[in-house]
Tab-separated table of N, CA and C in Angstrom:
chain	number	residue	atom	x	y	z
A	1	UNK	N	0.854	-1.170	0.000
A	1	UNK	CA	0.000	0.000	0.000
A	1	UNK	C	0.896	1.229	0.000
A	2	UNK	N	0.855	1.874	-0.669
A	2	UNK	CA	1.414	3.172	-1.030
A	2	UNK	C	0.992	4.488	0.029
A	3	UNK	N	1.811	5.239	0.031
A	3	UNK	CA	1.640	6.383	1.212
A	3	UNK	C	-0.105	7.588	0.836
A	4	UNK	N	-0.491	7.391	-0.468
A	4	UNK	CA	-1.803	8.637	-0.857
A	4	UNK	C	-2.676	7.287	-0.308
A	5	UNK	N	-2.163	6.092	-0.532
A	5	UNK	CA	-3.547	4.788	-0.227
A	5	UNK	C	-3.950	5.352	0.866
A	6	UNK	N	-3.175	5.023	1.994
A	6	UNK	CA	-3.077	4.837	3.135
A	6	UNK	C	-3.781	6.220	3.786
A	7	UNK	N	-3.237	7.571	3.144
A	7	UNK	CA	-4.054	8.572	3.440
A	7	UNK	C	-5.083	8.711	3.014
A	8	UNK	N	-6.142	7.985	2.053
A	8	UNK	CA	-7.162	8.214	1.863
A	8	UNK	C	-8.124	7.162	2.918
A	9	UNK	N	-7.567	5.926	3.294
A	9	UNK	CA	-8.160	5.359	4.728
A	9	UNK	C	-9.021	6.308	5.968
A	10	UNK	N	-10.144	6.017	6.444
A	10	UNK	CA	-10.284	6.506	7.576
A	10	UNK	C	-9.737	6.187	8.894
A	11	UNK	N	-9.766	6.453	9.513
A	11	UNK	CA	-8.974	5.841	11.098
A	11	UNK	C	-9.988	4.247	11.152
A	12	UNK	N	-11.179	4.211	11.362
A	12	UNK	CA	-11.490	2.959	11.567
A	12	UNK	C	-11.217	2.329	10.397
A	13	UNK	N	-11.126	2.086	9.357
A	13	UNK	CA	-10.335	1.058	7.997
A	13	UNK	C	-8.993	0.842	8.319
A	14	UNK	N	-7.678	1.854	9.036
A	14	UNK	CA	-6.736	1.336	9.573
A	14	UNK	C	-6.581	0.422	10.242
A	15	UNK	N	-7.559	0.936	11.520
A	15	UNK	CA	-7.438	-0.061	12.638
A	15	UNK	C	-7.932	-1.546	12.450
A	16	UNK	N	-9.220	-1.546	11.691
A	16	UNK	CA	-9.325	-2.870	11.043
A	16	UNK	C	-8.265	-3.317	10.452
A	17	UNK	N	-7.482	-2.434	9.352
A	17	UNK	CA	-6.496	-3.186	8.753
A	17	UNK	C	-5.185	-3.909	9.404
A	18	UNK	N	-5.079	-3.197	10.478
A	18	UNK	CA	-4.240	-3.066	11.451
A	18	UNK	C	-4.588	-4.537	12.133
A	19	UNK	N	-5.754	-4.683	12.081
A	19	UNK	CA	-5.678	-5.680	13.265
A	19	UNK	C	-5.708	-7.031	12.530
A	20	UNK	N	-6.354	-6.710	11.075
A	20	UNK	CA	-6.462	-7.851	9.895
A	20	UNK	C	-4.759	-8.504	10.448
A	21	UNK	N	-3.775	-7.539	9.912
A	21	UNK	CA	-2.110	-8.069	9.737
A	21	UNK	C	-1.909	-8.418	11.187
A	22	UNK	N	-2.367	-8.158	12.039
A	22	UNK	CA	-1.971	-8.591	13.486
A	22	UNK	C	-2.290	-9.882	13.727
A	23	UNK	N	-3.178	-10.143	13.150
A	23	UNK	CA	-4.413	-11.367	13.678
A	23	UNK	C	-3.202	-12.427	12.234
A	24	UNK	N	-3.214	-11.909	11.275
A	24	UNK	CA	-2.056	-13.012	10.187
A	24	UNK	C	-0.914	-12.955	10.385
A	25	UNK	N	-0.033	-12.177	11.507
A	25	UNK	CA	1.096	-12.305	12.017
A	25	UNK	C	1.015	-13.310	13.175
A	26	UNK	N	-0.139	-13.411	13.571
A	26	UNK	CA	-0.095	-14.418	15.148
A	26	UNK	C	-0.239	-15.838	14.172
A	27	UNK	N	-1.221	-15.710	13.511
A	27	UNK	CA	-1.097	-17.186	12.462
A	27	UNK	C	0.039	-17.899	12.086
A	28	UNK	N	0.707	-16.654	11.304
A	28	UNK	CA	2.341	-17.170	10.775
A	28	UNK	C	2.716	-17.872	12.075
A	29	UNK	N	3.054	-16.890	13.087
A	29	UNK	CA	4.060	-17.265	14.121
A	29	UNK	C	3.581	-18.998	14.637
A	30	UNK	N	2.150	-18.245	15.189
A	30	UNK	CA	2.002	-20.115	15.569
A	30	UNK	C	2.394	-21.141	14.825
A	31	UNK	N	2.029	-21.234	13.424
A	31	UNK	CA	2.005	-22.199	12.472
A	31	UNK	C	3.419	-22.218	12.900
A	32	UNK	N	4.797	-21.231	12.405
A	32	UNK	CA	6.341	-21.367	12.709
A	32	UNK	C	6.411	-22.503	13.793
A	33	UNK	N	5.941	-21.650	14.883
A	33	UNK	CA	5.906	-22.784	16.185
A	33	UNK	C	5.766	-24.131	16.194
A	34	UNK	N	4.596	-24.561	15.816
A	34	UNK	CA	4.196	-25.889	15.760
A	34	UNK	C	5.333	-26.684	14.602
A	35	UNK	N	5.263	-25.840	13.755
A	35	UNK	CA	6.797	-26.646	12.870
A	35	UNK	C	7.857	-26.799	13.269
A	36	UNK	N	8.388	-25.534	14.003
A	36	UNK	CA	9.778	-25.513	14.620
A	36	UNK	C	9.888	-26.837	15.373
A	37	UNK	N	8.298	-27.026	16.741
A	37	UNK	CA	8.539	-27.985	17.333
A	37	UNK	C	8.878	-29.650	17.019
A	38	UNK	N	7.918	-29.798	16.106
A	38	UNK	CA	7.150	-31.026	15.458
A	38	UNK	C	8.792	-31.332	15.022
A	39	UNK	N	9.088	-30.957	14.028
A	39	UNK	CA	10.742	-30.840	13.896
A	39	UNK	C	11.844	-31.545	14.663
A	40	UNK	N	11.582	-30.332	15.382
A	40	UNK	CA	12.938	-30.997	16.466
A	40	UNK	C	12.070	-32.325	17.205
A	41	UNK	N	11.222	-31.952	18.327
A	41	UNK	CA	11.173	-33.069	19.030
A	41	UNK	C	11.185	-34.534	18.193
A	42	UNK	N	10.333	-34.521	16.875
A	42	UNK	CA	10.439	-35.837	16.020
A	42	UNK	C	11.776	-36.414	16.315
A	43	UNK	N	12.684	-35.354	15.526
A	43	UNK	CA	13.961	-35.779	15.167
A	43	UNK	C	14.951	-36.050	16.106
A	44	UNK	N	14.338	-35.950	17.535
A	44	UNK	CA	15.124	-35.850	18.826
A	44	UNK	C	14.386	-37.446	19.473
A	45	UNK	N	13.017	-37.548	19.430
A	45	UNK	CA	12.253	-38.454	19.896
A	45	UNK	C	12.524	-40.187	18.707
A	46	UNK	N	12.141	-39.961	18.105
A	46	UNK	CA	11.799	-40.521	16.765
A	46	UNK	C	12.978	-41.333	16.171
A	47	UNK	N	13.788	-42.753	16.607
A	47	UNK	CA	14.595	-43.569	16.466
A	47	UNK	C	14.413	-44.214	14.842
A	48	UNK	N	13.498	-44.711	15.410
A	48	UNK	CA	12.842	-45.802	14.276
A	48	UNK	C	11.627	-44.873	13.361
A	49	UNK	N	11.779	-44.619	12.273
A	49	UNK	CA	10.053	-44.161	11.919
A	49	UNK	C	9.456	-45.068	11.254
A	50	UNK	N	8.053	-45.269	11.695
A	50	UNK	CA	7.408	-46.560	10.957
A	50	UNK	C	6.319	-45.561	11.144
A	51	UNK	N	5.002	-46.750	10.740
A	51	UNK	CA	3.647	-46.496	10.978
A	51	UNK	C	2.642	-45.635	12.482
A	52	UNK	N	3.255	-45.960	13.435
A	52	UNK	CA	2.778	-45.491	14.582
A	52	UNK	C	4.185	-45.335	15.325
A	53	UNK	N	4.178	-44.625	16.661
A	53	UNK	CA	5.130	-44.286	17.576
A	53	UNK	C	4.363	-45.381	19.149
A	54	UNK	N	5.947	-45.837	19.397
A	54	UNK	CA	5.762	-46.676	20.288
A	54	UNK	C	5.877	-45.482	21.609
A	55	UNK	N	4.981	-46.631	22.707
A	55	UNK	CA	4.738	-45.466	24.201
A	55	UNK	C	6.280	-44.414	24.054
A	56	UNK	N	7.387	-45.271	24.257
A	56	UNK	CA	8.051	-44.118	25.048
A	56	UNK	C	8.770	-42.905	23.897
A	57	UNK	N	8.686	-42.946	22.593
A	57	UNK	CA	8.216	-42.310	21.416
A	57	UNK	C	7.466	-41.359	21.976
A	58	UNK	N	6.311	-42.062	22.641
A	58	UNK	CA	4.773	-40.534	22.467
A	58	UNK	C	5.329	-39.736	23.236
A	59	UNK	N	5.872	-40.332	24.919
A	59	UNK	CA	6.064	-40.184	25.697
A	59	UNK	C	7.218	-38.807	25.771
A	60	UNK	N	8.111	-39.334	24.938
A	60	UNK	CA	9.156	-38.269	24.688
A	60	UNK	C	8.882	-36.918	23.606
A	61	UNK	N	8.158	-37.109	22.932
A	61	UNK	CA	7.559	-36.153	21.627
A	61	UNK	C	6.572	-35.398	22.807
A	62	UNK	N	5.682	-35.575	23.749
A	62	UNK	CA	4.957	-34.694	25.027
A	62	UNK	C	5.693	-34.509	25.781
A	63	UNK	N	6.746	-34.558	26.154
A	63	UNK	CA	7.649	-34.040	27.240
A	63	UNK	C	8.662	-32.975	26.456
A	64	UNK	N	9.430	-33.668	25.514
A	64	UNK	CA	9.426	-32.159	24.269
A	64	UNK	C	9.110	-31.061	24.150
A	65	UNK	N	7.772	-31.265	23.421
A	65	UNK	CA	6.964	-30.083	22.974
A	65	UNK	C	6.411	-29.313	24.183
A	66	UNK	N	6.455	-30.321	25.776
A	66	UNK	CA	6.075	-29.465	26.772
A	66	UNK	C	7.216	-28.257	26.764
A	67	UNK	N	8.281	-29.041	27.147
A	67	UNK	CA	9.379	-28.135	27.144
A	67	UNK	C	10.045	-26.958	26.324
A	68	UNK	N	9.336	-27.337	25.165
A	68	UNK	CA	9.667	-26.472	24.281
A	68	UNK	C	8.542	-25.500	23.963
A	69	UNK	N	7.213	-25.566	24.482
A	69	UNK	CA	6.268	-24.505	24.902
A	69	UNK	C	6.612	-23.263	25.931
A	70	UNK	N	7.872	-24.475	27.106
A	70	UNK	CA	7.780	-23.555	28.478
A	70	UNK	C	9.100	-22.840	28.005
A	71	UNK	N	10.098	-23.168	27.128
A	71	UNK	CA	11.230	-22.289	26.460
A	71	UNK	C	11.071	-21.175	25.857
A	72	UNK	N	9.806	-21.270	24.758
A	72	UNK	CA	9.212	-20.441	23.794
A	72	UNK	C	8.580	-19.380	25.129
A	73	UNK	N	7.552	-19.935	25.864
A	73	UNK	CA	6.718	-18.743	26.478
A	73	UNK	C	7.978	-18.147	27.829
A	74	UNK	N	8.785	-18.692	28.374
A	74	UNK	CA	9.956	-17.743	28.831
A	74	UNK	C	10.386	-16.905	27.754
A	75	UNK	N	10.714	-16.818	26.889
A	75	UNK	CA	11.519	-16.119	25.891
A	75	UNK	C	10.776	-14.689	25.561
A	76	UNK	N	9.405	-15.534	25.249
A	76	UNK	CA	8.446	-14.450	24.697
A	76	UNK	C	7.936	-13.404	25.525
A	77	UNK	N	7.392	-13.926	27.057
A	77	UNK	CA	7.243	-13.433	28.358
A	77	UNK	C	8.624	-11.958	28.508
A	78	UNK	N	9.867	-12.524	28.691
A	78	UNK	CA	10.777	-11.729	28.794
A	78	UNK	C	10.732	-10.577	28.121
A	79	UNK	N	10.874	-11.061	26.658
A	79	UNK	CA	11.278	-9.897	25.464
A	79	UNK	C	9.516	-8.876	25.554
A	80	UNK	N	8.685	-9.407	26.020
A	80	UNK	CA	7.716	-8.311	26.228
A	80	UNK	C	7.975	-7.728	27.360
A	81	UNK	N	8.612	-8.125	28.505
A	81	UNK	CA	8.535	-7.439	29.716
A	81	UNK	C	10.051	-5.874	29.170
A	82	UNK	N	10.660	-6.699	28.455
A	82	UNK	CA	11.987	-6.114	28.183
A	82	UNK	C	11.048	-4.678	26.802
A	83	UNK	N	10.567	-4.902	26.412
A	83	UNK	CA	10.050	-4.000	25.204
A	83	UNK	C	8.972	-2.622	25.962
A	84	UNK	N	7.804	-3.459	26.867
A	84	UNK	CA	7.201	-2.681	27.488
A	84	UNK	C	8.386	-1.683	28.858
A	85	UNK	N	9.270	-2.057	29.390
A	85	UNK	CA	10.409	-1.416	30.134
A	85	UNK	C	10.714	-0.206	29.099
A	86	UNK	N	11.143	-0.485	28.151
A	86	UNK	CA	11.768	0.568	26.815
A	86	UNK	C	10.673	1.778	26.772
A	87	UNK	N	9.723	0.734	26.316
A	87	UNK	CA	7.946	1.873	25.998
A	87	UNK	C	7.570	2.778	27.454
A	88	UNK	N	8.247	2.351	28.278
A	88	UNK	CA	7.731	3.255	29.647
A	88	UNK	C	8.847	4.282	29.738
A	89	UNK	N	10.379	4.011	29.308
A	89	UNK	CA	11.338	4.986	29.477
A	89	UNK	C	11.182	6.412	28.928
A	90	UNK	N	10.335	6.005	27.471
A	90	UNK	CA	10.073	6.842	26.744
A	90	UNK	C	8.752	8.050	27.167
């Protein structure tokens, strides 16, 4: 979108638009997520690949992806606490 587009918008068509790309940036990211995980833990869990995953297979692919939920939401937790700190200096 070009800079005259954008000025011919009203404030509420921004903010919709605004929230359109917000709402398909959280999409991307999750989808990233679930790949990033699926990924590694497979390839960390996942000895043998056949047809189904034996118990301690499942077992390890949910202890994984737990862990790698509670890695992701430390990280993410932080860098917002660290961004909103910045936004208050200002």
């Amino acid at each position: 979108m070009n800079a005259l587009a954008s000025e011919s918008l009203s404030d509420r068509e921004k903010s919709e638009l605004m929230e359109q790309i917000k709402q398909q940036v959280a999409v991307a990211n999750a989808n990233e997520l679930i790949t990033k995980m699926s990924e590694k833990c497979f390839r960390k869990c996942v000895v043998r690949p056949g047809t189904s995953l034996d118990s301690s297979e499942q077992k390890c692919v949910a202890m994984c992806m737990d862990r790698y939920m509670d890695a992701y939401n430390l990280v993410l937790n932080t860098y917002s606490a660290r961004i909103q700190r910045e936004q208050d200096r200002m």
